[in-house]
């Protein structure tokens, strides 16, 4: 780990360095002052020595000069008593160590003593020669004495002289004492100085500590607080309170700016969360929000012995609304459905209910049982599902039309069906799918058997993948007749799947699987190719003046993929079938889903000579007016209408209207699912062009079909 040098540490370090510098300065100062004190002492000693020496000399010279003057007469008259008195008088003066009065030859006349032991002796000390030779006042020094001498003159005649010796050691002692006093004085001064310097040092230290404290308070602490807040925010805790400071300075500005910034961050975070957790269209919770709440609830539930139920509601055939009325109408319908579900949940769902839209037309509701037995939550879910089926079954008014929709609901229970959120969601989906399979507009509780149904579907898809290559898929042909003369004019190719283990699988089942898995895009061209070659074979077998057409079903997905015209033209080229003998059957939804794109493709196909039919006509939402905009050659009336033409006057009226309308647009009409003679008769009577159905002929293999034709 890299060692981090924080702001505070840096300040401490800085203060430490400053302290050291101050201490060094103080030490230097003290050292300088000691040196100075020593120098001052030396200089003073010198000065004092000089001064005392000079004053002593002046005093000695004055004394000696005066003594010489007073001695003139006594010496001249050889009055030894007077000389002695004067000499003794001088000798008594402080520091005088000797007084010698001498004659003109340098012999001692008197030395101030009583007996004058040296009387008449010539002076023979080291300084005597200088004294005798001197013509005036003469001063000499050696270590011990200062010798001041003065010749004694009468007129121009020298009668002798006088020497006064001063004791230098005594003087030096005096000097030392004076210097000692001076030193003592200097020492006191020095000590005072040290105290001052010490006080100054302490003052500096206090000042440093004070500034450190201030810096810490004013700068380091707020910055550290900011850094801590920033770290909190970085960690995602946007509600962290930033310390606010009313200070009117840059740091205050910074803290306030930081506070504003963190508030704005928190606001944006809330906004983003809101956006991430709500469905934009309905304002309900979305999948993410629901998933989180569900997991939370499950966490609380574990071991608490409580139950909950998930209801997966899917609006039936909602896609048709989008396809036929447009997406705006689709949104409108969804909104109305959402409001109905919301109100149903509020009325029946209980307090703890949660509602979310999972995108598209799927709504999920969570209901929670009280602490009562399990029956409670099952009952609650049942009641809510019943209410939803009824409420959503009521017509929806949109863009001035009434749209009839239903809802399929799958219900799964916790902890009965599964313990984890993921499994519960999967179960709910499966149960909902089963409600759809069961005929829509109803609800189903999840059961383990349903899982098997889903697994079967997955298995089916895997098996279907190689079915064509294994030769399990084949085509059967159902004849189509002209109603006016009852002539057979063509056949619709229908795909069959015989699986070695599963046996015969219904087209309604495997076509759906192929459609949803995308396999249809591989199967479709195979079917087209096979149907075209069979049609060519029929022609060759019977040199028919009126060759039969073959009608091939095309899935919405094939149309959407866009390369249908290329596939068709390649098929025609390869098999040699004439284009007008190929009819393509497209469902309404395939065409209406993307009208512009579809119209362009259909025009292109028709341009090649291929006929296009709208299959299962009447089951979608497209009005008859729709036919005007889509270029087709005819419509196939769905067998649900044909089934009831004899019983239901409404269906008859609608069938009649479709026939009339189609004819007015110049397109043909085929009736599907004719099972009874009566149906055939009435359709013929109403002017329907063609018909197919079990009464006319069941789907048969290509060979059987050829026999049939004969
Ligand atoms: P469809 O195109 O409407 O085909 C007509 C369906 O009605 C066929 O069912 C046919 O057997 C059935 N049918 C004919 N006459 C009667 C009758 O009198 N009464 C009753 N109740 N039913 C009759 P099938 O063969 O089960 O096909 C179901 C659907 O599967 C077809 O409906 C079609 O949409 C789709 N399909 C079949 N083969 C293909 C194919 O090769 N490609 C594509 N994309 N879809 C296909
Ligand atoms: Mg068809
Ligand atoms: Mg049909």
XYZ file of C-alpha atoms and ligand atoms in Angstrom:
758
model
C 0.000 0.000 0.000
C 1.245 3.416 -0.872
C 1.686 5.544 2.199
C -0.518 8.567 1.976
C 0.628 11.931 3.259
C -2.498 13.645 4.468
C -2.946 17.363 4.722
C -2.786 17.224 8.497
C 0.375 15.146 8.475
C 1.946 17.646 6.126
C 1.050 20.519 8.426
C 2.436 18.657 11.404
C 5.618 17.973 9.505
C 5.833 21.597 8.489
C 5.310 22.698 12.060
C 7.971 20.239 13.213
C 10.428 21.652 10.710
C 9.506 25.195 11.754
C 10.032 24.231 15.398
C 13.453 22.781 14.615
C 14.387 25.907 12.693
C 13.270 28.095 15.601
C 15.230 25.971 18.065
C 18.303 26.138 15.844
C 17.949 29.896 15.579
C 17.574 30.224 19.327
C 20.621 28.040 19.868
C 22.602 30.101 17.377
C 21.455 33.275 19.030
C 22.478 32.003 22.453
C 25.821 30.871 21.097
C 26.429 34.240 19.457
C 25.500 36.007 22.634
C 27.889 33.874 24.705
C 30.648 34.639 22.232
C 29.819 38.305 22.367
C 29.798 38.254 26.112
C 33.269 36.764 26.053
C 34.480 39.342 23.551
C 32.952 42.165 25.533
C 34.658 40.836 28.621
C 38.007 40.642 26.815
C 37.674 44.076 25.326
C 36.536 45.518 28.662
C 39.381 43.901 30.459
C 41.787 45.379 27.947
C 40.140 48.762 28.056
C 40.115 48.760 31.815
C 43.681 47.690 31.954
C 44.658 50.511 29.621
C 42.506 52.985 31.440
C 43.757 52.044 34.887
C 47.305 51.882 33.576
C 47.005 55.363 32.079
C 45.336 56.850 35.141
C 47.950 55.203 37.354
C 50.668 56.570 35.166
C 49.132 60.044 35.192
C 48.696 59.854 38.939
C 52.197 58.451 39.437
C 53.703 61.070 37.186
C 51.797 63.862 38.964
C 52.779 62.513 42.368
C 56.396 62.038 41.303
C 56.570 65.475 39.632
C 55.156 67.065 42.721
C 57.422 65.045 45.022
C 60.428 66.055 42.957
C 59.450 69.708 43.300
C 59.029 69.479 47.075
C 62.301 67.545 47.429
C 64.374 70.167 45.586
C 65.279 72.233 48.628
C 65.683 69.473 51.240
C 67.880 67.561 48.821
C 69.919 70.634 47.960
C 70.529 71.268 51.598
C 70.908 67.606 52.351
C 68.118 67.790 54.925
C 67.673 64.057 55.289
C 64.844 64.351 57.802
C 62.742 66.422 55.475
C 63.578 64.087 52.571
C 62.686 61.110 54.698
C 59.409 62.672 55.813
C 58.436 63.391 52.224
C 59.518 59.925 51.097
C 57.593 58.253 53.878
C 54.600 60.440 53.168
C 54.623 59.189 49.589
C 55.364 55.617 50.586
C 52.211 55.589 52.617
C 50.139 56.352 49.569
C 48.263 53.302 48.284
C 49.982 50.959 45.879
C 53.341 52.670 46.267
C 55.889 49.931 46.850
C 59.012 52.017 47.060
C 60.266 55.606 46.992
C 63.923 56.211 46.225
C 65.550 59.644 46.377
C 68.988 59.643 44.747
C 71.785 62.118 44.154
C 73.251 63.315 40.883
C 75.439 60.226 40.591
C 72.552 57.859 41.097
C 73.319 56.887 44.690
C 70.491 56.308 47.095
C 69.950 59.295 49.386
C 66.754 58.032 51.042
C 64.258 55.231 50.567
C 61.745 56.237 53.232
C 63.012 53.610 55.711
C 64.162 54.468 59.216
C 67.716 53.152 58.924
C 68.212 53.728 55.173
C 70.216 50.525 54.798
C 70.998 51.252 51.205
C 72.216 54.824 51.798
C 74.988 55.842 49.447
C 74.711 52.690 47.389
C 74.353 53.158 43.694
C 71.025 51.950 42.275
C 71.729 48.722 40.463
C 68.301 47.343 39.492
C 67.319 46.765 35.879
C 65.597 50.084 35.492
C 68.295 52.200 37.235
C 70.200 52.987 34.057
C 67.103 54.365 32.369
C 66.287 56.432 35.411
C 69.764 57.964 35.592
C 69.946 58.655 31.912
C 66.520 60.344 31.746
C 66.493 64.112 31.376
C 62.895 64.571 32.470
C 59.899 62.650 33.716
C 60.472 59.014 32.864
C 58.172 56.035 33.297
C 59.150 52.382 32.921
C 57.291 49.167 33.452
C 58.026 45.605 34.165
C 55.870 42.763 35.393
C 55.714 43.836 38.945
C 56.179 47.563 39.072
C 55.629 50.830 37.334
C 58.641 52.994 37.947
C 58.145 56.770 37.623
C 61.250 58.918 38.015
C 61.893 62.618 37.866
C 65.239 64.394 37.994
C 65.476 67.161 40.602
C 66.956 70.333 39.174
C 67.962 73.653 40.565
C 68.110 75.926 37.631
C 69.974 73.926 34.978
C 71.847 71.908 37.547
C 70.783 68.473 38.378
C 71.012 67.705 42.072
C 69.517 64.236 41.928
C 66.183 62.592 41.338
C 63.325 60.664 42.796
C 61.780 57.297 41.820
C 58.414 56.121 42.889
C 57.594 52.444 42.351
C 53.964 51.378 42.072
C 53.006 47.793 42.733
C 51.553 46.512 39.489
C 50.238 43.300 41.062
C 48.050 45.210 43.487
C 46.778 47.225 40.609
C 46.180 44.109 38.638
C 44.221 42.666 41.502
C 42.128 45.775 41.529
C 41.720 45.427 37.798
C 40.653 41.831 38.181
C 38.113 42.817 40.745
C 36.733 45.462 38.446
C 36.646 42.988 35.553
C 34.958 40.445 37.804
C 32.309 42.960 38.638
C 31.898 43.704 34.986
C 31.647 40.025 34.203
C 29.060 39.537 36.905
C 27.098 42.387 35.426
C 27.462 40.930 31.940
C 26.343 37.555 33.253
C 23.164 38.983 34.706
C 22.586 40.767 31.438
C 23.239 37.519 29.571
C 20.840 35.592 31.760
C 18.163 38.169 31.193
C 18.865 37.828 27.519
C 18.533 34.036 27.676
C 15.212 34.427 29.432
C 14.039 36.763 26.723
C 15.184 34.468 23.983
C 13.538 31.561 25.818
C 10.319 33.541 26.097
C 10.573 34.385 22.432
C 11.026 30.670 21.605
C 8.062 29.698 23.756
C 6.059 32.500 22.132
C 6.957 31.180 18.714
C 5.972 27.679 19.770
C 2.662 28.886 21.132
C 2.125 30.866 17.967
C 2.949 27.773 15.886
C 0.602 25.579 17.899
C -2.092 28.215 17.616
C -1.697 28.459 13.851
C -1.704 24.676 13.604
C -4.913 24.539 15.582
C -6.419 27.290 13.433
C -5.335 25.642 10.203
C -6.691 22.370 11.505
C -9.990 23.987 12.396
C -10.415 26.235 9.409
C -8.906 24.176 6.638
C -7.977 20.616 7.431
C -11.129 19.608 9.282
C -13.627 20.959 6.727
C -11.600 19.486 3.889
C -11.463 16.138 5.643
C -15.197 16.272 6.243
C -15.721 17.061 2.578
C -13.483 14.181 1.608
C -15.449 11.849 3.889
C -18.755 13.041 2.440
C -17.371 12.625 -1.057
C -16.369 9.064 -0.225
C -19.836 8.358 1.123
C -21.392 9.768 -2.014
C -18.992 7.796 -4.131
C -20.134 4.679 -2.309
C -23.681 5.489 -3.379
C -25.002 6.970 -0.118
C -26.481 10.031 -1.732
C -28.416 11.006 1.387
C -25.155 11.747 3.201
C -25.469 15.110 4.910
C -22.680 17.433 3.937
C -21.467 19.611 6.809
C -22.667 23.119 6.229
C -20.636 26.077 7.279
C -21.897 29.613 7.475
C -18.363 30.902 6.966
C -18.030 33.686 4.528
C -14.801 32.577 2.900
C -13.529 30.273 0.175
C -13.851 27.167 2.326
C -17.405 28.159 3.218
C -18.102 28.687 -0.487
C -16.597 25.311 -1.263
C -18.675 23.559 1.379
C -21.858 25.223 0.241
C -21.077 24.392 -3.388
C -20.382 20.819 -2.334
C -23.656 20.679 -0.455
C -25.535 21.955 -3.483
C -23.736 19.462 -5.670
C -24.542 16.523 -3.412
C -28.176 17.588 -3.179
C -28.391 17.814 -6.930
C -26.732 14.406 -7.193
C -29.237 12.971 -4.736
C -32.072 14.541 -6.724
C -30.771 13.121 -9.989
C -30.274 9.768 -8.334
C -33.867 9.791 -7.108
C -35.007 10.810 -10.570
C -32.997 8.067 -12.235
C -34.279 5.558 -9.706
C -37.797 6.702 -10.307
C -37.272 6.346 -14.044
C -35.596 3.004 -13.620
C -38.345 1.695 -11.367
C -41.499 2.926 -13.026
C -43.181 2.111 -16.242
C -43.275 5.240 -18.362
C -46.645 4.575 -19.955
C -48.788 3.589 -16.984
C -46.775 5.004 -14.097
C -46.937 1.588 -12.437
C -43.891 -0.139 -11.004
C -41.835 -1.938 -13.618
C -40.253 -5.376 -13.734
C -37.114 -4.252 -11.920
C -39.016 -2.583 -9.087
C -41.354 -5.535 -8.768
C -38.500 -7.996 -8.730
C -36.781 -6.113 -5.906
C -39.964 -5.827 -3.848
C -40.721 -9.496 -4.419
C -37.278 -10.557 -3.239
C -37.659 -8.304 -0.210
C -41.040 -9.807 0.652
C -39.727 -13.320 0.190
C -36.864 -12.536 2.532
C -39.299 -11.363 5.188
C -41.584 -14.347 4.609
C -39.052 -17.112 5.032
C -39.897 -18.989 8.164
C -42.738 -16.617 8.980
C -45.257 -19.170 7.770
C -47.046 -16.720 5.503
C -48.160 -17.155 1.934
C -48.329 -15.018 -1.126
C -49.600 -15.371 -4.648
C -48.370 -13.957 -7.942
C -50.864 -13.276 -10.703
C -49.554 -12.921 -14.249
C -52.173 -11.221 -16.389
C -51.686 -10.975 -20.136
C -54.147 -9.105 -22.338
C -55.417 -11.478 -25.005
C -54.754 -10.585 -28.623
C -53.433 -7.202 -27.665
C -51.033 -7.367 -30.594
C -53.962 -7.108 -32.926
C -54.933 -3.762 -31.465
C -51.445 -2.454 -32.146
C -51.423 -3.976 -35.609
C -54.831 -2.807 -36.694
C -55.422 0.451 -34.843
C -51.871 1.664 -34.446
C -49.600 2.093 -31.486
C -51.324 5.182 -30.111
C -54.542 3.250 -29.778
C -52.546 0.375 -28.306
C -51.104 2.678 -25.642
C -54.551 4.020 -24.902
C -55.947 0.509 -24.475
C -53.050 -0.437 -22.217
C -53.638 2.627 -20.068
C -57.316 1.816 -19.671
C -56.497 -1.791 -18.853
C -53.914 -0.639 -16.312
C -56.508 1.594 -14.607
C -59.001 -1.251 -14.465
C -56.442 -3.619 -13.001
C -55.398 -0.960 -10.514
C -58.933 -0.440 -9.324
C -59.587 -4.195 -9.127
C -56.413 -4.675 -7.085
C -57.406 -1.822 -4.791
C -60.848 -3.340 -4.246
C -60.026 -7.023 -3.952
C -56.241 -7.411 -3.653
C -55.845 -6.658 0.020
C -53.553 -4.150 1.685
C -50.199 -5.630 0.835
C -50.904 -6.032 -2.888
C -48.297 -4.909 -5.420
C -48.974 -4.192 -9.063
C -46.435 -3.854 -11.867
C -46.377 -3.763 -15.641
C -43.794 -6.083 -17.075
C -43.752 -4.428 -20.471
C -46.003 -5.122 -23.402
C -49.425 -6.308 -22.303
C -48.244 -8.190 -19.236
C -49.203 -7.149 -15.708
C -48.093 -8.868 -12.541
C -49.815 -8.632 -9.177
C -48.585 -9.840 -5.835
C -51.123 -10.547 -3.112
C -50.269 -11.530 0.375
C -52.242 -13.643 2.797
C -52.811 -12.773 6.397
C -51.355 -15.043 9.072
C -54.300 -17.355 8.415
C -54.118 -20.704 6.652
C -53.129 -21.173 3.047
C -56.701 -21.279 1.747
C -56.818 -17.605 2.426
C -54.268 -16.535 -0.180
C -55.602 -19.001 -2.726
C -59.087 -17.618 -2.169
C -57.866 -14.050 -2.424
C -56.010 -14.779 -5.669
C -59.045 -16.549 -7.126
C -61.309 -13.650 -6.264
C -58.912 -11.130 -7.783
C -58.444 -13.229 -10.940
C -62.217 -13.554 -11.384
C -62.656 -9.833 -10.948
C -59.880 -9.119 -13.468
C -61.332 -11.474 -16.079
C -64.715 -9.789 -15.754
C -63.384 -6.208 -15.632
C -60.992 -6.609 -18.555
C -63.622 -8.457 -20.552
C -65.740 -5.298 -20.728
C -65.272 -3.442 -24.037
C -62.657 -0.722 -24.226
C -63.557 2.524 -25.985
C -60.700 3.723 -28.082
C -60.695 6.183 -30.970
C -64.472 5.991 -31.162
C -64.483 2.205 -31.440
C -65.303 -0.522 -29.016
C -62.577 -3.096 -28.725
C -63.265 -6.416 -27.063
C -60.330 -7.890 -25.260
C -59.905 -10.574 -22.696
C -57.190 -11.465 -20.281
C -55.434 -14.699 -19.445
C -54.115 -15.043 -15.926
C -51.612 -17.460 -14.477
C -51.372 -17.797 -10.692
C -48.548 -19.255 -8.651
C -48.325 -19.603 -4.884
C -45.499 -19.197 -2.427
C -44.240 -21.339 -0.781
C -46.375 -24.098 -2.299
C -45.096 -23.866 -5.886
C -41.624 -22.427 -5.427
C -39.471 -20.620 -2.881
C -37.401 -18.314 -5.068
C -38.498 -15.216 -6.949
C -37.082 -16.505 -10.217
C -38.947 -19.792 -10.013
C -42.167 -18.057 -9.014
C -41.937 -15.744 -12.016
C -41.280 -18.667 -14.318
C -44.237 -20.595 -12.855
C -46.529 -17.615 -13.222
C -45.538 -17.316 -16.861
C -46.184 -20.999 -17.456
C -49.587 -20.855 -15.769
C -50.506 -17.786 -17.816
C -49.484 -19.561 -20.997
C -51.689 -22.487 -20.006
C -54.605 -20.112 -19.493
C -54.037 -18.952 -23.081
C -53.889 -22.526 -24.323
C -57.067 -23.271 -22.420
C -58.872 -20.766 -24.612
C -57.890 -17.389 -23.191
C -59.925 -15.022 -21.022
C -59.598 -17.252 -17.987
C -57.159 -18.008 -15.181
C -55.141 -21.055 -14.232
C -53.233 -21.983 -11.077
C -49.759 -23.287 -11.671
C -49.263 -27.026 -11.348
C -46.185 -29.136 -11.845
C -47.849 -30.778 -14.847
C -47.680 -27.399 -16.587
C -43.964 -27.491 -16.363
C -44.060 -30.668 -18.359
C -46.142 -28.919 -21.005
C -43.478 -26.284 -21.336
C -40.780 -28.893 -21.443
C -42.751 -30.677 -24.154
C -42.797 -27.496 -26.152
C -39.043 -27.083 -25.843
C -38.627 -30.727 -26.792
C -40.954 -30.196 -29.767
C -38.823 -27.342 -31.007
C -35.679 -29.454 -30.808
C -37.374 -32.279 -32.687
C -38.822 -29.976 -35.337
C -35.375 -28.619 -36.140
C -34.275 -31.642 -38.196
C -37.738 -32.951 -39.064
C -37.728 -31.899 -42.721
C -34.336 -33.500 -43.406
C -35.433 -36.704 -41.665
C -38.476 -36.783 -43.940
C -40.981 -36.517 -41.098
C -42.685 -33.525 -42.669
C -44.912 -33.852 -45.704
C -47.585 -31.925 -47.546
C -51.239 -32.786 -47.974
C -53.567 -31.031 -50.376
C -57.105 -29.948 -49.784
C -59.061 -29.365 -53.001
C -60.680 -26.013 -53.711
C -63.870 -25.896 -55.782
C -65.618 -23.292 -57.885
C -69.128 -22.865 -56.568
C -70.848 -21.948 -59.854
C -70.089 -25.252 -61.562
C -68.586 -27.357 -58.781
C -65.326 -27.777 -60.685
C -62.103 -28.457 -58.792
C -59.742 -25.602 -59.574
C -56.832 -26.036 -57.221
C -55.646 -27.167 -53.819
C -54.292 -25.716 -50.593
C -51.032 -27.243 -49.424
C -51.055 -28.066 -45.699
C -48.064 -29.225 -43.759
C -48.128 -32.453 -41.756
C -45.660 -33.763 -39.192
C -45.474 -37.409 -38.220
C -42.941 -37.882 -35.482
C -41.623 -41.460 -34.877
C -42.444 -41.286 -31.151
C -44.856 -38.413 -30.701
C -46.935 -39.537 -33.652
C -49.025 -37.037 -35.516
C -48.459 -33.477 -34.269
C -51.224 -30.961 -35.069
C -50.207 -28.078 -37.372
C -51.801 -25.608 -34.973
C -49.195 -26.781 -32.462
C -46.014 -27.168 -34.485
C -46.630 -24.225 -36.843
C -46.843 -22.063 -33.750
C -43.582 -23.533 -32.440
C -41.920 -23.020 -35.829
C -43.228 -19.483 -35.985
C -42.015 -18.530 -32.527
C -38.626 -20.195 -32.811
C -37.958 -18.807 -36.280
C -37.752 -22.316 -37.757
C -40.529 -21.303 -40.148
C -38.003 -19.281 -42.127
C -36.231 -22.541 -42.989
C -39.376 -24.651 -43.384
C -41.298 -22.089 -45.473
C -39.074 -22.251 -48.579
C -39.050 -26.112 -48.401
C -42.854 -26.149 -48.345
C -43.037 -23.658 -51.199
C -40.617 -25.685 -53.283
C -42.386 -29.002 -52.625
C -45.825 -27.558 -53.362
C -44.636 -26.021 -56.635
C -43.041 -29.294 -57.818
C -46.188 -31.232 -56.894
C -48.293 -28.790 -58.914
C -45.964 -29.231 -61.898
C -46.231 -33.024 -61.489
C -50.053 -32.828 -61.608
C -49.848 -30.877 -64.842
C -47.495 -33.386 -66.416
C -49.605 -36.359 -65.318
C -52.742 -34.978 -66.910
C -52.475 -32.767 -69.919
C -55.078 -30.532 -68.374
C -56.503 -27.647 -70.361
C -57.361 -26.032 -67.030
C -54.265 -26.569 -64.846
C -54.792 -26.578 -61.044
C -53.326 -23.879 -58.849
C -51.591 -24.634 -55.594
C -52.164 -22.402 -52.552
C -49.304 -22.189 -50.063
C -49.614 -20.717 -46.566
C -47.019 -18.090 -45.762
C -46.327 -17.112 -42.175
C -46.143 -13.485 -40.991
C -42.523 -14.045 -40.149
C -41.684 -15.061 -43.717
C -43.297 -11.892 -44.967
C -41.466 -9.759 -42.451
C -38.070 -11.212 -43.361
C -38.433 -9.367 -46.693
C -36.839 -11.875 -49.078
C -40.157 -13.602 -49.935
C -40.264 -12.323 -53.553
C -36.748 -13.687 -54.148
C -37.604 -17.071 -52.603
C -40.818 -17.295 -54.665
C -39.196 -16.372 -57.951
C -36.358 -18.860 -57.311
C -38.967 -21.586 -56.658
C -40.875 -20.802 -59.830
C -37.656 -20.811 -61.839
C -36.420 -24.084 -60.341
C -39.704 -25.992 -60.678
C -40.961 -24.405 -63.890
C -44.402 -23.619 -62.462
C -46.183 -20.701 -64.094
C -46.587 -17.832 -61.679
C -50.365 -17.548 -61.897
C -50.723 -21.143 -60.654
C -49.149 -20.218 -57.341
C -51.386 -18.685 -54.689
C -49.917 -17.366 -51.458
C -52.095 -17.287 -48.358
C -51.228 -14.626 -45.840
C -53.005 -13.978 -42.576
C -54.515 -10.592 -41.943
C -52.194 -9.874 -39.057
C -49.124 -10.491 -41.200
C -50.256 -7.913 -43.690
C -51.668 -5.364 -41.307
C -48.694 -5.378 -38.950
C -46.664 -3.222 -41.289
C -48.989 -2.124 -44.017
C -46.548 -0.109 -46.139
C -43.861 -2.762 -46.174
C -46.419 -5.523 -46.781
C -48.129 -3.597 -49.584
C -44.825 -3.122 -51.354
C -43.966 -6.828 -51.078
C -47.434 -7.939 -52.169
C -47.302 -5.610 -55.172
C -43.944 -7.052 -56.108
C -45.295 -10.632 -55.841
C -48.392 -9.775 -57.837
C -46.188 -8.092 -60.382
C -44.551 -11.475 -60.953
C -48.012 -12.957 -61.638
C -48.393 -14.736 -58.286
C -51.837 -14.487 -56.636
C -52.137 -13.305 -53.066
C -54.996 -14.283 -50.702
C -55.876 -13.015 -47.281
C -56.384 -16.066 -45.051
C -58.679 -16.350 -42.022
C -60.410 -13.185 -43.085
C -62.778 -11.678 -40.519
C -60.987 -12.816 -37.382
C -58.794 -9.743 -37.216
C -59.826 -6.220 -36.511
C -59.340 -4.984 -40.038
C -62.450 -3.492 -41.427
C -63.440 -4.188 -44.959
C -62.150 -0.751 -45.861
C -58.739 -2.102 -45.156
C -58.908 -4.187 -48.294
C -58.744 -1.040 -50.364
C -55.229 -0.296 -49.238
C -53.756 -3.782 -49.501
C -53.282 -5.221 -52.946
C -54.705 -8.780 -52.802
C -56.491 -11.052 -55.255
C -58.961 -12.444 -52.795
C -59.966 -13.221 -49.253
C -60.625 -16.517 -47.502
C -63.555 -16.183 -45.116
C -62.566 -17.843 -41.853
C -64.270 -21.110 -41.102
C -65.661 -19.783 -37.812
C -68.066 -17.613 -39.842
C -68.870 -20.391 -42.306
C -69.612 -22.757 -39.433
C -72.453 -20.585 -38.214
C -73.930 -19.217 -41.428
C -76.860 -21.557 -41.110
C -77.601 -20.793 -37.441
C -76.440 -17.245 -36.787
C -78.047 -14.514 -38.922
C -75.251 -12.108 -37.904
C -72.590 -14.390 -39.347
C -74.602 -14.807 -42.503
C -74.988 -11.057 -42.798
C -71.278 -10.530 -42.290
C -70.374 -13.249 -44.788
C -72.744 -11.722 -47.313
C -71.292 -8.269 -46.690
C -67.757 -9.545 -47.134
C -68.682 -11.180 -50.440
C -70.411 -8.039 -51.703
C -67.636 -5.759 -50.577
C -64.916 -7.950 -52.080
C -66.737 -8.136 -55.369
C -67.165 -4.384 -55.455
C -63.394 -4.111 -55.045
C -62.897 -6.669 -57.798
C -61.458 -9.415 -55.623
C -62.525 -13.033 -55.190
C -63.860 -14.830 -52.125
C -63.084 -18.362 -50.867
C -65.119 -19.897 -48.069
C -63.185 -22.195 -45.744
C -64.473 -25.069 -43.619
C -67.561 -26.031 -45.573
C -68.728 -29.113 -43.709
C -72.345 -29.270 -44.700
C -74.288 -29.204 -47.894
C -76.439 -26.373 -46.529
C -73.407 -24.173 -46.072
C -72.315 -24.896 -49.594
C -75.759 -24.017 -50.906
C -76.139 -20.775 -49.043
C -72.608 -19.626 -49.988
C -73.321 -20.379 -53.603
C -76.573 -18.502 -53.356
C -74.788 -15.434 -51.866
C -72.337 -15.403 -54.782
C -69.218 -16.753 -53.055
C -66.661 -17.703 -55.697
C -64.829 -20.725 -54.299
C -65.050 -23.078 -51.349
C -63.112 -25.782 -49.552
C -63.972 -27.971 -46.617
C -64.402 -31.506 -45.357
C -67.758 -31.822 -47.117
C -66.000 -31.092 -50.393
C -62.770 -32.896 -49.717
C -60.380 -33.683 -46.896
C -56.675 -32.845 -47.206
C -54.942 -35.800 -48.918
C -51.444 -36.694 -50.081
C -50.194 -35.554 -53.482
C -50.740 -39.034 -55.019
C -54.197 -39.401 -53.526
C -54.966 -35.942 -54.783
C -54.038 -37.008 -58.290
C -56.386 -40.011 -57.987
C -59.102 -37.731 -56.710
C -58.692 -35.518 -59.722
C -59.184 -38.447 -62.034
P -55.493 -22.489 -42.714
O -54.549 -21.914 -43.695
O -56.722 -21.697 -42.423
O -55.848 -23.904 -43.247
C -57.072 -24.437 -43.230
C -57.244 -25.343 -42.056
O -58.641 -25.716 -41.949
C -56.476 -26.652 -42.191
O -56.118 -27.086 -40.915
C -57.523 -27.590 -42.698
O -57.269 -28.967 -42.449
C -58.743 -27.138 -41.934
N -60.025 -27.480 -42.598
C -60.270 -27.630 -43.903
N -61.614 -27.919 -44.108
C -62.200 -27.955 -42.885
C -63.520 -28.175 -42.427
O -64.461 -28.434 -43.188
N -63.721 -28.084 -41.096
C -62.727 -27.840 -40.241
N -62.977 -27.775 -38.948
N -61.426 -27.609 -40.606
C -61.170 -27.672 -41.958
P -54.642 -27.508 -40.581
O -54.105 -28.319 -41.706
O -54.678 -28.101 -39.237
O -53.857 -26.201 -40.609
C -54.037 -25.274 -39.620
C -53.333 -24.018 -39.963
O -51.947 -24.244 -39.983
C -53.638 -23.480 -41.340
O -54.798 -22.768 -41.363
C -52.441 -22.651 -41.618
O -52.619 -21.348 -41.096
C -51.342 -23.336 -40.884
N -50.521 -24.077 -41.825
C -50.713 -25.320 -42.327
N -49.716 -25.630 -43.171
C -48.909 -24.564 -43.240
C -47.716 -24.277 -43.966
O -47.198 -25.050 -44.757
N -47.123 -23.068 -43.768
C -47.691 -22.171 -42.912
N -47.075 -21.007 -42.740
N -48.796 -22.393 -42.207
C -49.424 -23.596 -42.398
Mg -54.627 -21.395 -45.392
Mg -57.767 -20.306 -43.027
